[in-house]
């Protein structure tokens, strides 16, 4: 049995005059109803980039709320909320998603200029409310509130959200950003920020140049690149230090997608993708402890850093914090003018200078370069930026280009390296074409560690003074002169060109300034040899360290192997 087809007023002209007013009235009713339906945002419902969106958030209880460019976490704006002392004021909005029941958590970012207790309140369509308390620490906070904790409200029909302070003793200013409904992130809850936990749980082969260090651990604020964050751990394996890392991606993609636990959450790929990392860095500079030294590789251009970050770096250096700048980047020289007031080298040309034929050489005697075998570096595969020195040059290319320099800024020491870097040590363009069969990177890390120690003012009062070689009487010796106290020990390791150990030794120093003679292998293997010397105190902690190289001519060398045929 077939149903009768409905009659359409548009198919039956005889019905049109009578039906038209009714149809128009119906359309007007539908349109009016659509206008009365309140528009709801998506689960990511507040980033305060739009003025109209920010206007939907109102200050209550004497609090003031307005958009700000300070301490954002997603793009360029946050919501600044100033809460008077003793007030239960805060901010509220009705611009929220309606259905919350499918989401595990309400998540938002808050930068607090002082610790404060907040009450997070949600209101449903029936007027019922539920509240959860959170405590904000001074500085950066990632707040997560489980939606299951909002008892007694209909999570399918949420109408409003409010944040209220719990009567702070003094006025407090908050910067709020990126409110969203999402899953509860256990790693974020445990770690407190969208970064990586740096540790020594996974070790790679390395030389403990200064670990443990007699001068005590060096407290280092370090800003590694996302793709080469391991470099911070490599330094910590070799130099005893307490790392305070803030990871910054060299590109927007790496910065956003480089962390599995926060995949896609550390920034947007367009606009201002590095905002969160810059706010983390501002927090560490404003609210962190006293650091011995800051290590800042050129992952991003200097002028891109927020003004508050650049200013606080300068202030901390003037007050005594050391600074190690590695391959600093600039795109706009005028906007980066404050960098040249701080750096020991001024970048003149950002293009890497040709490395071929420009071997590195020591330009001055200094703790940083003392007993570092620059000749072990594969300099024909390394490059540097064209610079002008604003301090004492320690390493230069064969044509005189400055590569490493130091200067004093206020009470702080500054080291600037112009080498093109990857993971903070010099980038080796083609590691398979260096001709180096030894672990040259160990000596690069040795140089970097000495720069960090010197900038931190933790170099020893008396250490290794010289390593020289003596072949008088037919035998070969390494002569080590050290200014260490009596009872200190000189630990030596001699390695061949494949970095296999040829001999080891341990000698005690009889009196300060005395020389230790170390017999070298009578039958050395290969041509190139490395003598690594570590000066220890009586407890086995490293006072100083250094290396030297020498060559021998074996009676026979294998220059190559050839087959009689390319197939058998």
PDB file of C-alpha atoms in Angstrom, residues 219-418:
ATOM      1  CA  UNK A 219      73.260  25.244  38.608  1.00  0.00           C
ATOM      2  CA  UNK A 220      72.442  25.709  34.918  1.00  0.00           C
ATOM      3  CA  UNK A 221      69.412  27.346  33.312  1.00  0.00           C
ATOM      4  CA  UNK A 222      69.584  25.772  29.862  1.00  0.00           C
ATOM      5  CA  UNK A 223      67.408  26.214  26.754  1.00  0.00           C
ATOM      6  CA  UNK A 224      67.943  23.172  24.514  1.00  0.00           C
ATOM      7  CA  UNK A 225      66.280  22.653  21.156  1.00  0.00           C
ATOM      8  CA  UNK A 226      63.406  20.141  21.002  1.00  0.00           C
ATOM      9  CA  UNK A 227      65.188  18.031  18.385  1.00  0.00           C
ATOM     10  CA  UNK A 228      68.493  18.058  20.294  1.00  0.00           C
ATOM     11  CA  UNK A 229      67.378  18.186  23.897  1.00  0.00           C
ATOM     12  CA  UNK A 230      69.579  15.171  24.580  1.00  0.00           C
ATOM     13  CA  UNK A 231      72.544  17.549  24.401  1.00  0.00           C
ATOM     14  CA  UNK A 232      71.654  18.927  27.835  1.00  0.00           C
ATOM     15  CA  UNK A 233      71.899  15.408  29.266  1.00  0.00           C
ATOM     16  CA  UNK A 234      75.183  14.823  27.427  1.00  0.00           C
ATOM     17  CA  UNK A 235      76.605  17.877  29.190  1.00  0.00           C
ATOM     18  CA  UNK A 236      75.273  16.699  32.564  1.00  0.00           C
ATOM     19  CA  UNK A 237      76.923  13.295  32.047  1.00  0.00           C
ATOM     20  CA  UNK A 238      80.303  14.986  31.756  1.00  0.00           C
ATOM     21  CA  UNK A 239      79.931  17.957  34.124  1.00  0.00           C
ATOM     22  CA  UNK A 240      78.246  17.729  37.510  1.00  0.00           C
ATOM     23  CA  UNK A 241      75.362  20.154  37.292  1.00  0.00           C
ATOM     24  CA  UNK A 242      71.759  20.773  38.249  1.00  0.00           C
ATOM     25  CA  UNK A 243      69.808  21.372  35.081  1.00  0.00           C
ATOM     26  CA  UNK A 244      66.874  23.758  34.883  1.00  0.00           C
ATOM     27  CA  UNK A 245      65.759  23.116  31.273  1.00  0.00           C
ATOM     28  CA  UNK A 246      63.278  25.078  29.183  1.00  0.00           C
ATOM     29  CA  UNK A 247      62.931  23.349  25.814  1.00  0.00           C
ATOM     30  CA  UNK A 248      62.457  25.575  22.767  1.00  0.00           C
ATOM     31  CA  UNK A 249      61.900  24.252  19.259  1.00  0.00           C
ATOM     32  CA  UNK A 250      64.022  25.612  16.439  1.00  0.00           C
ATOM     33  CA  UNK A 251      60.954  25.356  14.181  1.00  0.00           C
ATOM     34  CA  UNK A 252      57.233  25.629  14.824  1.00  0.00           C
ATOM     35  CA  UNK A 253      56.666  22.016  13.790  1.00  0.00           C
ATOM     36  CA  UNK A 254      59.269  20.590  16.156  1.00  0.00           C
ATOM     37  CA  UNK A 255      58.070  22.836  18.942  1.00  0.00           C
ATOM     38  CA  UNK A 256      54.441  21.749  18.501  1.00  0.00           C
ATOM     39  CA  UNK A 257      54.755  18.076  17.608  1.00  0.00           C
ATOM     40  CA  UNK A 258      58.055  17.111  19.249  1.00  0.00           C
ATOM     41  CA  UNK A 259      56.665  15.813  22.567  1.00  0.00           C
ATOM     42  CA  UNK A 260      54.545  12.677  22.580  1.00  0.00           C
ATOM     43  CA  UNK A 261      52.848  13.462  25.886  1.00  0.00           C
ATOM     44  CA  UNK A 262      51.895  16.929  24.644  1.00  0.00           C
ATOM     45  CA  UNK A 263      51.549  16.193  20.949  1.00  0.00           C
ATOM     46  CA  UNK A 264      50.216  19.299  19.226  1.00  0.00           C
ATOM     47  CA  UNK A 265      49.651  21.117  22.527  1.00  0.00           C
ATOM     48  CA  UNK A 266      52.818  23.227  22.971  1.00  0.00           C
ATOM     49  CA  UNK A 267      51.790  25.810  20.420  1.00  0.00           C
ATOM     50  CA  UNK A 268      49.961  26.532  17.216  1.00  0.00           C
ATOM     51  CA  UNK A 269      51.904  26.152  13.962  1.00  0.00           C
ATOM     52  CA  UNK A 270      51.094  29.686  12.805  1.00  0.00           C
ATOM     53  CA  UNK A 271      51.093  33.146  14.326  1.00  0.00           C
ATOM     54  CA  UNK A 272      53.124  32.862  17.532  1.00  0.00           C
ATOM     55  CA  UNK A 273      54.039  29.167  17.850  1.00  0.00           C
ATOM     56  CA  UNK A 274      56.702  29.562  20.570  1.00  0.00           C
ATOM     57  CA  UNK A 275      54.581  31.476  23.092  1.00  0.00           C
ATOM     58  CA  UNK A 276      54.372  28.780  25.762  1.00  0.00           C
ATOM     59  CA  UNK A 277      58.139  28.139  25.798  1.00  0.00           C
ATOM     60  CA  UNK A 278      58.817  31.877  26.068  1.00  0.00           C
ATOM     61  CA  UNK A 279      56.401  32.144  29.003  1.00  0.00           C
ATOM     62  CA  UNK A 280      58.132  29.196  30.681  1.00  0.00           C
ATOM     63  CA  UNK A 281      61.465  30.973  30.217  1.00  0.00           C
ATOM     64  CA  UNK A 282      60.080  34.244  31.575  1.00  0.00           C
ATOM     65  CA  UNK A 283      58.814  32.339  34.606  1.00  0.00           C
ATOM     66  CA  UNK A 284      62.228  30.801  35.284  1.00  0.00           C
ATOM     67  CA  UNK A 285      63.935  34.180  34.976  1.00  0.00           C
ATOM     68  CA  UNK A 286      61.373  36.041  37.089  1.00  0.00           C
ATOM     69  CA  UNK A 287      60.643  33.441  39.737  1.00  0.00           C
ATOM     70  CA  UNK A 288      63.473  30.904  39.567  1.00  0.00           C
ATOM     71  CA  UNK A 289      66.375  30.628  42.021  1.00  0.00           C
ATOM     72  CA  UNK A 290      69.832  32.074  41.588  1.00  0.00           C
ATOM     73  CA  UNK A 291      71.509  30.287  38.674  1.00  0.00           C
ATOM     74  CA  UNK A 292      75.260  29.985  38.320  1.00  0.00           C
ATOM     75  CA  UNK A 293      75.009  30.217  34.546  1.00  0.00           C
ATOM     76  CA  UNK A 294      72.542  30.278  31.667  1.00  0.00           C
ATOM     77  CA  UNK A 295      73.307  28.331  28.477  1.00  0.00           C
ATOM     78  CA  UNK A 296      71.410  29.719  25.486  1.00  0.00           C
ATOM     79  CA  UNK A 297      71.937  28.170  22.031  1.00  0.00           C
ATOM     80  CA  UNK A 298      70.596  30.069  19.035  1.00  0.00           C
ATOM     81  CA  UNK A 299      67.490  28.021  18.366  1.00  0.00           C
ATOM     82  CA  UNK A 300      65.418  31.154  17.722  1.00  0.00           C
ATOM     83  CA  UNK A 301      66.337  34.755  16.793  1.00  0.00           C
ATOM     84  CA  UNK A 302      67.193  36.939  19.774  1.00  0.00           C
ATOM     85  CA  UNK A 303      64.764  39.717  18.817  1.00  0.00           C
ATOM     86  CA  UNK A 304      61.885  37.220  18.847  1.00  0.00           C
ATOM     87  CA  UNK A 305      62.242  36.659  22.589  1.00  0.00           C
ATOM     88  CA  UNK A 306      59.762  38.727  24.644  1.00  0.00           C
ATOM     89  CA  UNK A 307      61.147  41.974  25.990  1.00  0.00           C
ATOM     90  CA  UNK A 308      60.747  40.779  29.580  1.00  0.00           C
ATOM     91  CA  UNK A 309      62.948  37.733  28.838  1.00  0.00           C
ATOM     92  CA  UNK A 310      65.720  39.770  27.224  1.00  0.00           C
ATOM     93  CA  UNK A 311      65.634  42.334  30.029  1.00  0.00           C
ATOM     94  CA  UNK A 312      65.736  39.750  32.809  1.00  0.00           C
ATOM     95  CA  UNK A 313      68.673  37.933  31.168  1.00  0.00           C
ATOM     96  CA  UNK A 314      70.575  41.219  31.123  1.00  0.00           C
ATOM     97  CA  UNK A 315      69.665  41.998  34.743  1.00  0.00           C
ATOM     98  CA  UNK A 316      70.686  38.565  35.971  1.00  0.00           C
ATOM     99  CA  UNK A 317      74.010  38.747  34.134  1.00  0.00           C
ATOM    100  CA  UNK A 318      74.731  42.199  35.563  1.00  0.00           C
ATOM    101  CA  UNK A 319      74.030  40.772  39.017  1.00  0.00           C
ATOM    102  CA  UNK A 320      76.467  37.883  38.557  1.00  0.00           C
ATOM    103  CA  UNK A 321      74.854  35.077  36.561  1.00  0.00           C
ATOM    104  CA  UNK A 322      77.122  33.683  33.867  1.00  0.00           C
ATOM    105  CA  UNK A 323      75.894  33.448  30.278  1.00  0.00           C
ATOM    106  CA  UNK A 324      77.030  31.116  27.506  1.00  0.00           C
ATOM    107  CA  UNK A 325      75.655  32.132  24.093  1.00  0.00           C
ATOM    108  CA  UNK A 326      76.094  29.496  21.396  1.00  0.00           C
ATOM    109  CA  UNK A 327      75.585  30.428  17.753  1.00  0.00           C
ATOM    110  CA  UNK A 328      73.236  33.352  18.530  1.00  0.00           C
ATOM    111  CA  UNK A 329      70.681  34.016  15.784  1.00  0.00           C
ATOM    112  CA  UNK A 330      69.390  37.370  14.537  1.00  0.00           C
ATOM    113  CA  UNK A 331      67.140  38.346  11.651  1.00  0.00           C
ATOM    114  CA  UNK A 332      66.711  42.047  12.355  1.00  0.00           C
ATOM    115  CA  UNK A 333      69.987  43.596  13.519  1.00  0.00           C
ATOM    116  CA  UNK A 334      68.344  46.823  14.706  1.00  0.00           C
ATOM    117  CA  UNK A 335      65.794  45.019  16.869  1.00  0.00           C
ATOM    118  CA  UNK A 336      68.588  42.834  18.234  1.00  0.00           C
ATOM    119  CA  UNK A 337      70.794  45.781  19.210  1.00  0.00           C
ATOM    120  CA  UNK A 338      70.546  44.922  22.920  1.00  0.00           C
ATOM    121  CA  UNK A 339      72.213  41.572  22.202  1.00  0.00           C
ATOM    122  CA  UNK A 340      75.451  43.257  21.112  1.00  0.00           C
ATOM    123  CA  UNK A 341      75.570  45.038  24.487  1.00  0.00           C
ATOM    124  CA  UNK A 342      75.634  41.599  26.078  1.00  0.00           C
ATOM    125  CA  UNK A 343      77.405  39.245  23.679  1.00  0.00           C
ATOM    126  CA  UNK A 344      81.175  38.882  23.345  1.00  0.00           C
ATOM    127  CA  UNK A 345      80.753  38.495  19.559  1.00  0.00           C
ATOM    128  CA  UNK A 346      78.578  40.482  17.168  1.00  0.00           C
ATOM    129  CA  UNK A 347      77.177  38.564  14.218  1.00  0.00           C
ATOM    130  CA  UNK A 348      78.022  40.302  10.927  1.00  0.00           C
ATOM    131  CA  UNK A 349      76.899  37.596   8.506  1.00  0.00           C
ATOM    132  CA  UNK A 350      74.475  34.804   9.368  1.00  0.00           C
ATOM    133  CA  UNK A 351      75.678  32.624   6.482  1.00  0.00           C
ATOM    134  CA  UNK A 352      78.115  29.906   7.610  1.00  0.00           C
ATOM    135  CA  UNK A 353      81.690  30.699   6.638  1.00  0.00           C
ATOM    136  CA  UNK A 354      83.508  28.054   4.547  1.00  0.00           C
ATOM    137  CA  UNK A 355      85.317  25.635   6.815  1.00  0.00           C
ATOM    138  CA  UNK A 356      87.758  24.151   4.332  1.00  0.00           C
ATOM    139  CA  UNK A 357      91.306  25.206   5.060  1.00  0.00           C
ATOM    140  CA  UNK A 358      90.286  27.302   8.080  1.00  0.00           C
ATOM    141  CA  UNK A 359      91.492  25.238  10.985  1.00  0.00           C
ATOM    142  CA  UNK A 360      90.801  26.462  14.486  1.00  0.00           C
ATOM    143  CA  UNK A 361      93.595  27.754  16.673  1.00  0.00           C
ATOM    144  CA  UNK A 362      94.013  29.055  20.199  1.00  0.00           C
ATOM    145  CA  UNK A 363      94.193  32.865  20.288  1.00  0.00           C
ATOM    146  CA  UNK A 364      94.949  33.375  24.003  1.00  0.00           C
ATOM    147  CA  UNK A 365      95.811  31.409  27.097  1.00  0.00           C
ATOM    148  CA  UNK A 366      92.670  31.024  29.181  1.00  0.00           C
ATOM    149  CA  UNK A 367      91.031  28.478  31.479  1.00  0.00           C
ATOM    150  CA  UNK A 368      88.378  27.687  28.842  1.00  0.00           C
ATOM    151  CA  UNK A 369      90.843  26.647  26.141  1.00  0.00           C
ATOM    152  CA  UNK A 370      93.677  25.424  28.357  1.00  0.00           C
ATOM    153  CA  UNK A 371      94.527  21.795  27.617  1.00  0.00           C
ATOM    154  CA  UNK A 372      91.739  21.422  25.049  1.00  0.00           C
ATOM    155  CA  UNK A 373      93.152  19.740  21.907  1.00  0.00           C
ATOM    156  CA  UNK A 374      91.588  21.823  19.139  1.00  0.00           C
ATOM    157  CA  UNK A 375      93.659  19.836  16.650  1.00  0.00           C
ATOM    158  CA  UNK A 376      91.419  16.838  17.411  1.00  0.00           C
ATOM    159  CA  UNK A 377      88.389  18.675  15.969  1.00  0.00           C
ATOM    160  CA  UNK A 378      87.404  17.824  12.369  1.00  0.00           C
ATOM    161  CA  UNK A 379      87.513  21.522  11.485  1.00  0.00           C
ATOM    162  CA  UNK A 380      87.272  20.927   7.737  1.00  0.00           C
ATOM    163  CA  UNK A 381      83.681  19.779   8.375  1.00  0.00           C
ATOM    164  CA  UNK A 382      82.809  22.633  10.781  1.00  0.00           C
ATOM    165  CA  UNK A 383      81.762  26.190  10.029  1.00  0.00           C
ATOM    166  CA  UNK A 384      81.176  29.446  11.884  1.00  0.00           C
ATOM    167  CA  UNK A 385      79.457  32.821  11.512  1.00  0.00           C
ATOM    168  CA  UNK A 386      81.276  35.980  10.511  1.00  0.00           C
ATOM    169  CA  UNK A 387      81.606  38.070  13.670  1.00  0.00           C
ATOM    170  CA  UNK A 388      83.206  41.100  15.273  1.00  0.00           C
ATOM    171  CA  UNK A 389      84.657  40.723  18.777  1.00  0.00           C
ATOM    172  CA  UNK A 390      83.411  42.718  21.764  1.00  0.00           C
ATOM    173  CA  UNK A 391      85.737  40.962  24.177  1.00  0.00           C
ATOM    174  CA  UNK A 392      88.803  38.752  24.416  1.00  0.00           C
ATOM    175  CA  UNK A 393      89.058  36.238  21.577  1.00  0.00           C
ATOM    176  CA  UNK A 394      90.052  32.751  22.738  1.00  0.00           C
ATOM    177  CA  UNK A 395      89.612  30.697  19.548  1.00  0.00           C
ATOM    178  CA  UNK A 396      89.917  31.924  15.985  1.00  0.00           C
ATOM    179  CA  UNK A 397      89.991  30.492  12.491  1.00  0.00           C
ATOM    180  CA  UNK A 398      93.243  30.420  10.549  1.00  0.00           C
ATOM    181  CA  UNK A 399      92.174  33.596   8.706  1.00  0.00           C
ATOM    182  CA  UNK A 400      91.606  35.442  11.996  1.00  0.00           C
ATOM    183  CA  UNK A 401      87.818  35.116  12.233  1.00  0.00           C
ATOM    184  CA  UNK A 402      86.800  35.101  15.922  1.00  0.00           C
ATOM    185  CA  UNK A 403      85.026  31.871  16.920  1.00  0.00           C
ATOM    186  CA  UNK A 404      85.007  31.981  20.731  1.00  0.00           C
ATOM    187  CA  UNK A 405      85.270  35.081  22.935  1.00  0.00           C
ATOM    188  CA  UNK A 406      84.591  36.234  26.491  1.00  0.00           C
ATOM    189  CA  UNK A 407      83.673  39.506  28.172  1.00  0.00           C
ATOM    190  CA  UNK A 408      82.464  40.927  31.468  1.00  0.00           C
ATOM    191  CA  UNK A 409      78.993  42.525  31.776  1.00  0.00           C
ATOM    192  CA  UNK A 410      78.443  43.991  35.207  1.00  0.00           C
ATOM    193  CA  UNK A 411      79.266  41.223  37.665  1.00  0.00           C
ATOM    194  CA  UNK A 412      78.583  38.464  35.144  1.00  0.00           C
ATOM    195  CA  UNK A 413      80.849  36.616  32.752  1.00  0.00           C
ATOM    196  CA  UNK A 414      79.712  36.082  29.166  1.00  0.00           C
ATOM    197  CA  UNK A 415      81.030  33.486  26.711  1.00  0.00           C
ATOM    198  CA  UNK A 416      79.947  33.631  23.065  1.00  0.00           C
ATOM    199  CA  UNK A 417      80.615  30.894  20.509  1.00  0.00           C
ATOM    200  CA  UNK A 418      80.145  31.624  16.810  1.00  0.00           C
TER     201      UNK A 418
END
